[in-house]
Each structure stands twice: as structure tokens, then as C-alpha cells.
CSV table of N, CA and C in Angstrom, one decimal:
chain,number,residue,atom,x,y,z
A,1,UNK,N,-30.0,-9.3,32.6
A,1,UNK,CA,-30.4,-10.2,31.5
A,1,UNK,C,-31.4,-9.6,30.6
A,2,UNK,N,-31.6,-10.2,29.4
A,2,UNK,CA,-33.0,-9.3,28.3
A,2,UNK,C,-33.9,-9.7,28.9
A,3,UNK,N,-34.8,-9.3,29.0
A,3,UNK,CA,-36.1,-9.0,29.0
A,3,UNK,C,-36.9,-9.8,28.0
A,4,UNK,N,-38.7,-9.7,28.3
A,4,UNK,CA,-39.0,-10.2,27.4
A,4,UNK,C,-39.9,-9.5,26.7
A,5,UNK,N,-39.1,-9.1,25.1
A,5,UNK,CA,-39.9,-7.8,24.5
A,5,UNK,C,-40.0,-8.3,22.9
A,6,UNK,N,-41.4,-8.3,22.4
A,6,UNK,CA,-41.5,-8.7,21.3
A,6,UNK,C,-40.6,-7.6,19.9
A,7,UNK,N,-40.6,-6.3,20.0
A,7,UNK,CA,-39.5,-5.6,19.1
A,7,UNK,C,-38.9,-4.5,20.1
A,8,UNK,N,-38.2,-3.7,19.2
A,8,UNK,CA,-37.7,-3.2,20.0
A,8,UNK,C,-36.9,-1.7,18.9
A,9,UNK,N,-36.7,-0.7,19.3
A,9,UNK,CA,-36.6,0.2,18.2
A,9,UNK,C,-34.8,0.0,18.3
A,10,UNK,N,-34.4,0.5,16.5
A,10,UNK,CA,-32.9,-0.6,16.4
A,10,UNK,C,-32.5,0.2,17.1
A,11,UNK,N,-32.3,1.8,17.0
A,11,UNK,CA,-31.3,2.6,17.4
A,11,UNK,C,-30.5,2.1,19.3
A,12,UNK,N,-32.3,1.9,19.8
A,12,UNK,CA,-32.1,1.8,21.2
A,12,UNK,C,-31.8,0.7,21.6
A,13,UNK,N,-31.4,-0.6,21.1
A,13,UNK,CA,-31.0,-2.1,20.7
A,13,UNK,C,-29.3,-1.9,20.6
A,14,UNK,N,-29.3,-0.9,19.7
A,14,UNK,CA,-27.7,-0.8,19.2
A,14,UNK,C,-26.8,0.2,20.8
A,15,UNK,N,-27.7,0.5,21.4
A,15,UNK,CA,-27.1,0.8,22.6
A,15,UNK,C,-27.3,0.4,23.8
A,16,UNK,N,-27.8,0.1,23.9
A,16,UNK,CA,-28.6,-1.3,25.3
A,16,UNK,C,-27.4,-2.8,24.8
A,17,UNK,N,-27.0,-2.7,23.3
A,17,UNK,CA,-26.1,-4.4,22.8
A,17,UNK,C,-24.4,-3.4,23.1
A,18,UNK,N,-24.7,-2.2,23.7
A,18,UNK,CA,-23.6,-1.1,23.3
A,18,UNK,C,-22.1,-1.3,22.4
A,19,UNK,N,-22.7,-1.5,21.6
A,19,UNK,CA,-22.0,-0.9,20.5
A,19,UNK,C,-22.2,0.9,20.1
A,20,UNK,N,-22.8,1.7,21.0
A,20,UNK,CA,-22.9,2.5,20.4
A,20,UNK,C,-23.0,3.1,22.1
A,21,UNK,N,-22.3,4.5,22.3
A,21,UNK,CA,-21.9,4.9,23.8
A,21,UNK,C,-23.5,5.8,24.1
A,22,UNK,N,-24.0,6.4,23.0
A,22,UNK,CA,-25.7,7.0,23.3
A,22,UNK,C,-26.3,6.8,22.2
A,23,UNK,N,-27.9,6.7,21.8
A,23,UNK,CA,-28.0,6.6,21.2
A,23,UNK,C,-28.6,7.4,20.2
A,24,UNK,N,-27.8,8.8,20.9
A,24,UNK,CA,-28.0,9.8,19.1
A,24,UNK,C,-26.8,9.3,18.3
A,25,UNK,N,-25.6,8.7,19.2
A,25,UNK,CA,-24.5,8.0,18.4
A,25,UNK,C,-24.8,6.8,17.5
A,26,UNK,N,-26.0,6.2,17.9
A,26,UNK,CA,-26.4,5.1,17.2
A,26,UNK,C,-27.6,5.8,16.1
A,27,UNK,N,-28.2,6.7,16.3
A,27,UNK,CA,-29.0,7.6,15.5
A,27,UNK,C,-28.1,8.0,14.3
A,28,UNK,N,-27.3,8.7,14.9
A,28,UNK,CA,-26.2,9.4,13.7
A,28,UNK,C,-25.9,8.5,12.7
A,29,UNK,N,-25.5,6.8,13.6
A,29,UNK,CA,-24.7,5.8,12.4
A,29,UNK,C,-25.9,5.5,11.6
A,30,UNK,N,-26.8,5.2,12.1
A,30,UNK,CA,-27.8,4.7,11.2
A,30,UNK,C,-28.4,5.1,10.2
A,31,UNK,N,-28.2,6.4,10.6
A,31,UNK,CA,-28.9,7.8,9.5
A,31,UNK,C,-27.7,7.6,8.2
A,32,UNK,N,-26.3,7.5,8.4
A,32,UNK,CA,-24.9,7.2,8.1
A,32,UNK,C,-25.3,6.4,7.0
A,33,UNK,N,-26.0,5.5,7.0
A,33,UNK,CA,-25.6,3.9,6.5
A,33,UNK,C,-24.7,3.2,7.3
A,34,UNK,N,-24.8,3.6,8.3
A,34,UNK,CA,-23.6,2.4,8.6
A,34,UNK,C,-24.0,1.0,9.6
A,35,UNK,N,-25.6,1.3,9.6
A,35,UNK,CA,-25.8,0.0,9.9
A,35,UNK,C,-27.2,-0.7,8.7
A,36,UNK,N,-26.9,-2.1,8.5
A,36,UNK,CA,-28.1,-2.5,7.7
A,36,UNK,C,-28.6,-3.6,8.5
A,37,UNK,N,-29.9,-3.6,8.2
A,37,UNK,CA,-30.6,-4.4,8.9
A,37,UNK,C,-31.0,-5.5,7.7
A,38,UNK,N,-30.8,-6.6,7.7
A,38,UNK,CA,-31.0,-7.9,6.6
A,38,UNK,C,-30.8,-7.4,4.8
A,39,UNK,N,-29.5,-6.7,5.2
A,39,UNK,CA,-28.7,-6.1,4.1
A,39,UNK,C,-29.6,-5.1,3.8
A,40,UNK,N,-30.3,-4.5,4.3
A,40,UNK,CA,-30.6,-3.3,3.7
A,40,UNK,C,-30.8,-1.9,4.8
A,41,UNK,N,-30.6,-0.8,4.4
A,41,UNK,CA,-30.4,0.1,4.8
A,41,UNK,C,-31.8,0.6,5.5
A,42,UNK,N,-31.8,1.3,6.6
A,42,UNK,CA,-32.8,1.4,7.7
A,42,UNK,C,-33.2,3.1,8.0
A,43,UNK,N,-33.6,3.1,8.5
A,43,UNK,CA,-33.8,4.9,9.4
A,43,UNK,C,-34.1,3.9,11.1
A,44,UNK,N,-33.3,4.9,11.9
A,44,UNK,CA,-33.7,5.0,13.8
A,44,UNK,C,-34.7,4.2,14.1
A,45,UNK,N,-35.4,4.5,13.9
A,45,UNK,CA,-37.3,4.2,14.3
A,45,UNK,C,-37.4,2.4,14.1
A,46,UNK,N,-36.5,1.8,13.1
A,46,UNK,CA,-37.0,0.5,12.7
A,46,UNK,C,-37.3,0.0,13.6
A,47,UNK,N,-38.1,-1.2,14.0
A,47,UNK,CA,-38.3,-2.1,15.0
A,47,UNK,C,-37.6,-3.6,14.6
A,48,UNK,N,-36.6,-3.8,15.8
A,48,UNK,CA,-35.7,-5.1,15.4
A,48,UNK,C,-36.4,-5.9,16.4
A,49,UNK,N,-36.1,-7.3,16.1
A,49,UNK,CA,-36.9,-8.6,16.3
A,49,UNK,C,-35.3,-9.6,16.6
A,50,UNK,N,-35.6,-10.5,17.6
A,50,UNK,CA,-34.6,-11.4,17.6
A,50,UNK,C,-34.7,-12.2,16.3
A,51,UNK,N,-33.7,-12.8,15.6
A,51,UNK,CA,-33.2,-13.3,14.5
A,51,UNK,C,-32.8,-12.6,13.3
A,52,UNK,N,-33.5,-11.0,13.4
A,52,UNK,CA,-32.8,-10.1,12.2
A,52,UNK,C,-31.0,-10.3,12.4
A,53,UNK,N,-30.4,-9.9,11.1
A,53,UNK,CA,-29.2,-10.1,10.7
A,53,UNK,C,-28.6,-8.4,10.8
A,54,UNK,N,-28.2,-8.2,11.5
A,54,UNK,CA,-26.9,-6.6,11.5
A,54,UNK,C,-26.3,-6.5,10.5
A,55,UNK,N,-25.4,-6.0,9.9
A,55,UNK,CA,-24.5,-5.5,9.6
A,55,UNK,C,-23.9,-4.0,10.4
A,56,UNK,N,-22.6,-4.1,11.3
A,56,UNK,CA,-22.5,-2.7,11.6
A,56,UNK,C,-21.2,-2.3,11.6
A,57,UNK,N,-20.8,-1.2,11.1
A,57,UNK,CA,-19.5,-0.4,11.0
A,57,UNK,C,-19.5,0.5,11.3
A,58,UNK,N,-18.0,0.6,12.8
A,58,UNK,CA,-18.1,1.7,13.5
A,58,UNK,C,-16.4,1.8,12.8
A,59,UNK,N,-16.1,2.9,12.6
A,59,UNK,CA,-14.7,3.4,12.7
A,59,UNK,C,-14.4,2.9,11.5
A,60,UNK,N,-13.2,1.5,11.6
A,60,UNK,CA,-12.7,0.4,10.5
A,60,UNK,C,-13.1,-0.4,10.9
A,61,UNK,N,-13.7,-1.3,11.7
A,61,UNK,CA,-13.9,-2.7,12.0
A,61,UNK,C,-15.8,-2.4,11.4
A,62,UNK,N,-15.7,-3.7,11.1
A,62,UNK,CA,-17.2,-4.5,10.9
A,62,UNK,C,-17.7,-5.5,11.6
A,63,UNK,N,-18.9,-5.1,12.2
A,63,UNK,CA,-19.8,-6.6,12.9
A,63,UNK,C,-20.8,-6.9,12.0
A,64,UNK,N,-20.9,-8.7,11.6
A,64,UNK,CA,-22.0,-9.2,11.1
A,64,UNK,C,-22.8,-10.3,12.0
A,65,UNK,N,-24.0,-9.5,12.4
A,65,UNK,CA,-24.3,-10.3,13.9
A,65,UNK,C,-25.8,-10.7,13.6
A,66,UNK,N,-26.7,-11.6,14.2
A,66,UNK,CA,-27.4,-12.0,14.6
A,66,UNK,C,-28.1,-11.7,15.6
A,67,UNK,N,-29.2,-10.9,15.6
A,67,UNK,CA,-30.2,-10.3,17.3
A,67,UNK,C,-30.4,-11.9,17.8
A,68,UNK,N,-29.8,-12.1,19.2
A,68,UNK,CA,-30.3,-12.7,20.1
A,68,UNK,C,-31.7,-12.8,20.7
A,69,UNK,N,-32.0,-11.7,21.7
A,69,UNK,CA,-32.2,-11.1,22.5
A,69,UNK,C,-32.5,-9.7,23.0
A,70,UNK,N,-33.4,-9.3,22.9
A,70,UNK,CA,-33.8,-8.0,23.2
A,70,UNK,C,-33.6,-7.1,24.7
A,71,UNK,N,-33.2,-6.1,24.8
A,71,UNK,CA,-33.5,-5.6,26.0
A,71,UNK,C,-33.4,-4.4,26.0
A,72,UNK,N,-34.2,-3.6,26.7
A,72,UNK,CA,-34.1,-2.1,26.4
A,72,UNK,C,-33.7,-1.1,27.7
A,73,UNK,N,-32.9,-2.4,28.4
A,73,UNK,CA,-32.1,-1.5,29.4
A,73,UNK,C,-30.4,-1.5,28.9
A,74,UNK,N,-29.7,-0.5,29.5
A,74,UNK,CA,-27.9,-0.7,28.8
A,74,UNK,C,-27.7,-1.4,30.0
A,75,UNK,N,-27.1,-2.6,30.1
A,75,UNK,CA,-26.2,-3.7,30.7
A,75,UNK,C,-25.1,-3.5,30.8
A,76,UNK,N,-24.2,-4.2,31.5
A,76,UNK,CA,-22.8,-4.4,32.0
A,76,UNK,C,-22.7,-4.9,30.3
A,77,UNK,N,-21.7,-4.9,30.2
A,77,UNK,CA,-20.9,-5.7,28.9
A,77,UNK,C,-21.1,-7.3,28.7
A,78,UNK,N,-20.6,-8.0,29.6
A,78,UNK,CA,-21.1,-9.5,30.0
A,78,UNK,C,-22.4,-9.9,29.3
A,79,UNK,N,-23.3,-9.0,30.0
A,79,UNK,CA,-24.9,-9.1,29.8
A,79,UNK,C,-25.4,-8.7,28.3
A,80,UNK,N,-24.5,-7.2,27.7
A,80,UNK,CA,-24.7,-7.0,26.2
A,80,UNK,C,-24.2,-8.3,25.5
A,81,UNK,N,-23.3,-8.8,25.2
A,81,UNK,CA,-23.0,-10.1,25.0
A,81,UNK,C,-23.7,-11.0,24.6
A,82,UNK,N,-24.9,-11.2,25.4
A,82,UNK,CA,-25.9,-12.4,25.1
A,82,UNK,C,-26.7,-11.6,24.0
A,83,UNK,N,-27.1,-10.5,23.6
A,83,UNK,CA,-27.9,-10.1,23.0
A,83,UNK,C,-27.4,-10.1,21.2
A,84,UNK,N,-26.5,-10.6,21.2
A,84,UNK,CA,-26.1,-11.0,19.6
A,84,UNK,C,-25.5,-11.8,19.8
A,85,UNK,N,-25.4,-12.8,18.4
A,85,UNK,CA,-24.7,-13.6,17.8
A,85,UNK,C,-23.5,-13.4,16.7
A,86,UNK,N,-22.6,-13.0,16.9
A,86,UNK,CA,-21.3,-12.8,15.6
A,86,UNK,C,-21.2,-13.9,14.9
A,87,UNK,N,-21.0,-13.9,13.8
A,87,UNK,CA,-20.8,-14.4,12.6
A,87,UNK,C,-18.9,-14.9,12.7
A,88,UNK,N,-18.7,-16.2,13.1
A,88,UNK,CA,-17.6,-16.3,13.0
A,88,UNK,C,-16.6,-15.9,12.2
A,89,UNK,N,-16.7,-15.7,10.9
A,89,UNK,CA,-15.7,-15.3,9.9
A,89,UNK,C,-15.6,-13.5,10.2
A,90,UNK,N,-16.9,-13.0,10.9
A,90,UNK,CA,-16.6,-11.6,11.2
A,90,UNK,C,-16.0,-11.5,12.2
A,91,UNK,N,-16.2,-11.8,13.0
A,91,UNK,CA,-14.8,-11.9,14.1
A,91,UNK,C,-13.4,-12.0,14.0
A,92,UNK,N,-13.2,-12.9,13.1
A,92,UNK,CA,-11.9,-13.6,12.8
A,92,UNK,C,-11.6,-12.6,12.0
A,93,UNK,N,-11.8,-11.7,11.1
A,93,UNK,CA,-11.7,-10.6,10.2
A,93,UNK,C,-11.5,-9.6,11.0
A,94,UNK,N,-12.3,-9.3,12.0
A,94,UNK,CA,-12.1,-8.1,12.6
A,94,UNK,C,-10.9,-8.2,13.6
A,95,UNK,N,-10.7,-9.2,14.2
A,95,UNK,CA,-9.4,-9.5,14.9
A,95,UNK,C,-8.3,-9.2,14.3
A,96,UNK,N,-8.4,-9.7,13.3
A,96,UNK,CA,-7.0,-9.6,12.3
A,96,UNK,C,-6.9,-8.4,11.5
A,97,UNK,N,-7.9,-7.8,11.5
A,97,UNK,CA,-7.5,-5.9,11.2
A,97,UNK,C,-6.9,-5.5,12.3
A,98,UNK,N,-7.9,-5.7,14.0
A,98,UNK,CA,-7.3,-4.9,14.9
A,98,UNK,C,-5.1,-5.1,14.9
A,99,UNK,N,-5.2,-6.3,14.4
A,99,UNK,CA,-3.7,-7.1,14.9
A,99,UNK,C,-3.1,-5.9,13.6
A,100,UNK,N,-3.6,-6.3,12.5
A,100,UNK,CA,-2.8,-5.5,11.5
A,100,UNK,C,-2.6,-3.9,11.9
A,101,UNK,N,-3.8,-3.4,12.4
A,101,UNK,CA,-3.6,-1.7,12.9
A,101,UNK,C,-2.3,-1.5,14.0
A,102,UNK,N,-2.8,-2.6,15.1
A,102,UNK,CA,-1.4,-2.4,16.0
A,102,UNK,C,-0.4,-2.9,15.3
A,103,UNK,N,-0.3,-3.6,14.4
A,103,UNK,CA,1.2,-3.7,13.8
A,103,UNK,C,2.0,-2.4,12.6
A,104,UNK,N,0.9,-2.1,12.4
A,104,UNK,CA,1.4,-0.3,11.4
A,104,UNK,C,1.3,0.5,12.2
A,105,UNK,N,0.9,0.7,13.4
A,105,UNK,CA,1.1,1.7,14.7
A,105,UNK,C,2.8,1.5,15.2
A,106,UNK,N,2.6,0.2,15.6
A,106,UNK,CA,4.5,0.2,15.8
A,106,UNK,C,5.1,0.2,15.0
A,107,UNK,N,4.9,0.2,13.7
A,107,UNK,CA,6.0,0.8,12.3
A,107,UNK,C,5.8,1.7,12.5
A,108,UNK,N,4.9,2.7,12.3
A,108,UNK,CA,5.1,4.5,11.5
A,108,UNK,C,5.8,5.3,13.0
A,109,UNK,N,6.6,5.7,13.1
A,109,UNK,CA,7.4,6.8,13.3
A,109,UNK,C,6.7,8.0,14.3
A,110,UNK,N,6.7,8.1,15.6
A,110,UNK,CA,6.0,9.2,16.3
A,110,UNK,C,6.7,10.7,15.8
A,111,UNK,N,5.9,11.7,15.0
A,111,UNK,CA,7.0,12.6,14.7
A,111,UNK,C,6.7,13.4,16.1
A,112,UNK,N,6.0,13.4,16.9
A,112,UNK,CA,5.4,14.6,17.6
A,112,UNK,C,6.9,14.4,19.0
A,113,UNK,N,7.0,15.8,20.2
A,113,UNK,CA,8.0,15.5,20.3
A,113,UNK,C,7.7,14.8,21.5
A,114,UNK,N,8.7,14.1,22.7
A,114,UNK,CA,8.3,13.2,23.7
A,114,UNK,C,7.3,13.8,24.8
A,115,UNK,N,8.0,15.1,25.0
A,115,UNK,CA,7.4,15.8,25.9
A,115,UNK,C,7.4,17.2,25.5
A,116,UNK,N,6.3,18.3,26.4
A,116,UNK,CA,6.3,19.7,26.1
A,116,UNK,C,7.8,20.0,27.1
A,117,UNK,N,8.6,21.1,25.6
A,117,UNK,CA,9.2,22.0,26.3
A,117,UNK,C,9.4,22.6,27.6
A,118,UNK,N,10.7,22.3,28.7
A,118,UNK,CA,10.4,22.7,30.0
A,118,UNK,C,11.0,24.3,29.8
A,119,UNK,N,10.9,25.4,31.0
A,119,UNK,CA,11.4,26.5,30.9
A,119,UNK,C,13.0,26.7,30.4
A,120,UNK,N,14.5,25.7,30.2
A,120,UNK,CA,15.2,25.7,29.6
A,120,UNK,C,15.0,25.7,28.3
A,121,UNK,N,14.5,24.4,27.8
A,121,UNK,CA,14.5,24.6,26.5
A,121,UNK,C,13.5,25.6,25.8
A,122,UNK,N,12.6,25.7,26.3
A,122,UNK,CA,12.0,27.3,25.8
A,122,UNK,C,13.0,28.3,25.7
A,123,UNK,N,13.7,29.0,26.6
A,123,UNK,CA,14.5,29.7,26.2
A,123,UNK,C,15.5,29.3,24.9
A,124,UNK,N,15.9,28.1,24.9
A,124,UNK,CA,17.1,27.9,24.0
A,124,UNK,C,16.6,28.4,22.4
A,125,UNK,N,15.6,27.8,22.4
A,125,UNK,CA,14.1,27.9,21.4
A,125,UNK,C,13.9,29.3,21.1
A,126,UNK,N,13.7,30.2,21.8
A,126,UNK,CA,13.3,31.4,21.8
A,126,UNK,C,14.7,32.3,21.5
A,127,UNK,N,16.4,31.9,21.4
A,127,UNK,CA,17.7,32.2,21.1
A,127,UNK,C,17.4,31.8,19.6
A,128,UNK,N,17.2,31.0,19.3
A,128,UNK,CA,17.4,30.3,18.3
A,128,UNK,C,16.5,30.9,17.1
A,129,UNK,N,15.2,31.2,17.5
A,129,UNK,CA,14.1,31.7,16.3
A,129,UNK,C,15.0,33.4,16.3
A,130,UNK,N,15.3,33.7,17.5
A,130,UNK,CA,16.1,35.3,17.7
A,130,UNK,C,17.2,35.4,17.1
A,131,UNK,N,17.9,34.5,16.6
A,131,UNK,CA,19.1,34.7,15.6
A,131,UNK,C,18.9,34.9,14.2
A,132,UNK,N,17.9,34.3,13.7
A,132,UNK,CA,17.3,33.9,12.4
A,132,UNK,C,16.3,35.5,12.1
């Protein structure tokens, strides 16, 4: 569960709420721009407070969240959970990207092949470039 800590540095917040797997990964994004803290752009070091407002983008998805809760140990996931608030309409946005990506994943076309060549078809392979 969080603790009771009056601030807390963001980088180490954004990995303790793990959204971020270490946190030179959450160093990197931040240095990035890719996270703002009450719309505006930050460096590592800041010190976040329960009620500041996130903005954060990892990959393609966006969270627009609300600090809960502080804690500066990494938690089970369950327990990261309590430590923000999501912004309903960001959720529901981000959901509906993930649905959209899995839906253009099963349209486009795997060109790569099913499996690596076994010792047959290597040979056949190896006939074939030998003719040419």
C-alpha cells in the first residue's frame, strides 16, 4: 500500500505507479517530453505531490492521470493502481486505439515466412540460387 510521503521525486513515482519498467526508462521519457506534469514539461528531479495532473506517453497510447498516492516502493500492479486516478475519456481513448491496433494487425499481411527453413528446403534453396 503507499506510504505516507509528503513529495516524492516524479521519475521514481513513474516507476513505483510502474508505468515505466526502471527508472532511467522513466528518466529517458521525461528528459523525452513525454511526460508533463500540470501541462507543462518537467526534468527527473521534479518533486510530485498527490493531486498533480500527468500527462504520459509511452509508445502510442496516452495516460491523463491524477497522483493519488505516493509511494516509493515498486508494488504488485493491484497496489500501483491506487496510486493514480485516470481521466475517464483517457481510458476510453486509449482502449479504443489498443482495439484499433489489434484490428490493423489482423488486416496487414505477415510477409515473413511461417517457419525457418528445415535441412530440405535449404537444399532446394541452395539448387535454385545455383541455377541462376
Amino acid at each position: 500500500m503507499p506510504t505516507e510521503i509528503d513529495s516524492l521525486r516524479l521519475d521514481k513515482w513513474l516507476w513505483a505507479a510502474r508505468f515505466f519498467k526502471t527508472r532511467n526508462l522513466a528518466q529517458e521519457a521525461i528528459a523525452g517530453g513525454k511526460v508533463h506534469v500540470n501541462d507543462q514539461r518537467v526534468k527527473p528531479g521534479k518533486e510530485v505531490k498527490p493531486g498533480m495532473r500527468l500527462s504520459i506517453t509511452k509508445d502510442s497510447l496516452h495516460w491523463d492521470i491524477t497522483i493519488t498516492a505516493l509511494s516509493a516502493q515498486r508494488r504488485p500492479a493491484k497496489d500501483a493502481v491506487l496510486l493514480y486516478e485516470e481521466d475517464p475519456e483517457s481510458h476510453a481513448k486509449r482502449q479504443q486505439q489498443i482495439i484499433d491496433e489489434r484490428e490493423m494487425r489482423a488486416l496487414m499481411p505477415h510477409n515473413g515466412p511461417e517457419h525457418r527453413p528445415n535441412k530440405k528446403e535449404r537444399r532446394m534453396i541452395h539448387r535454385f540460387k545455383q541455377d541462376f
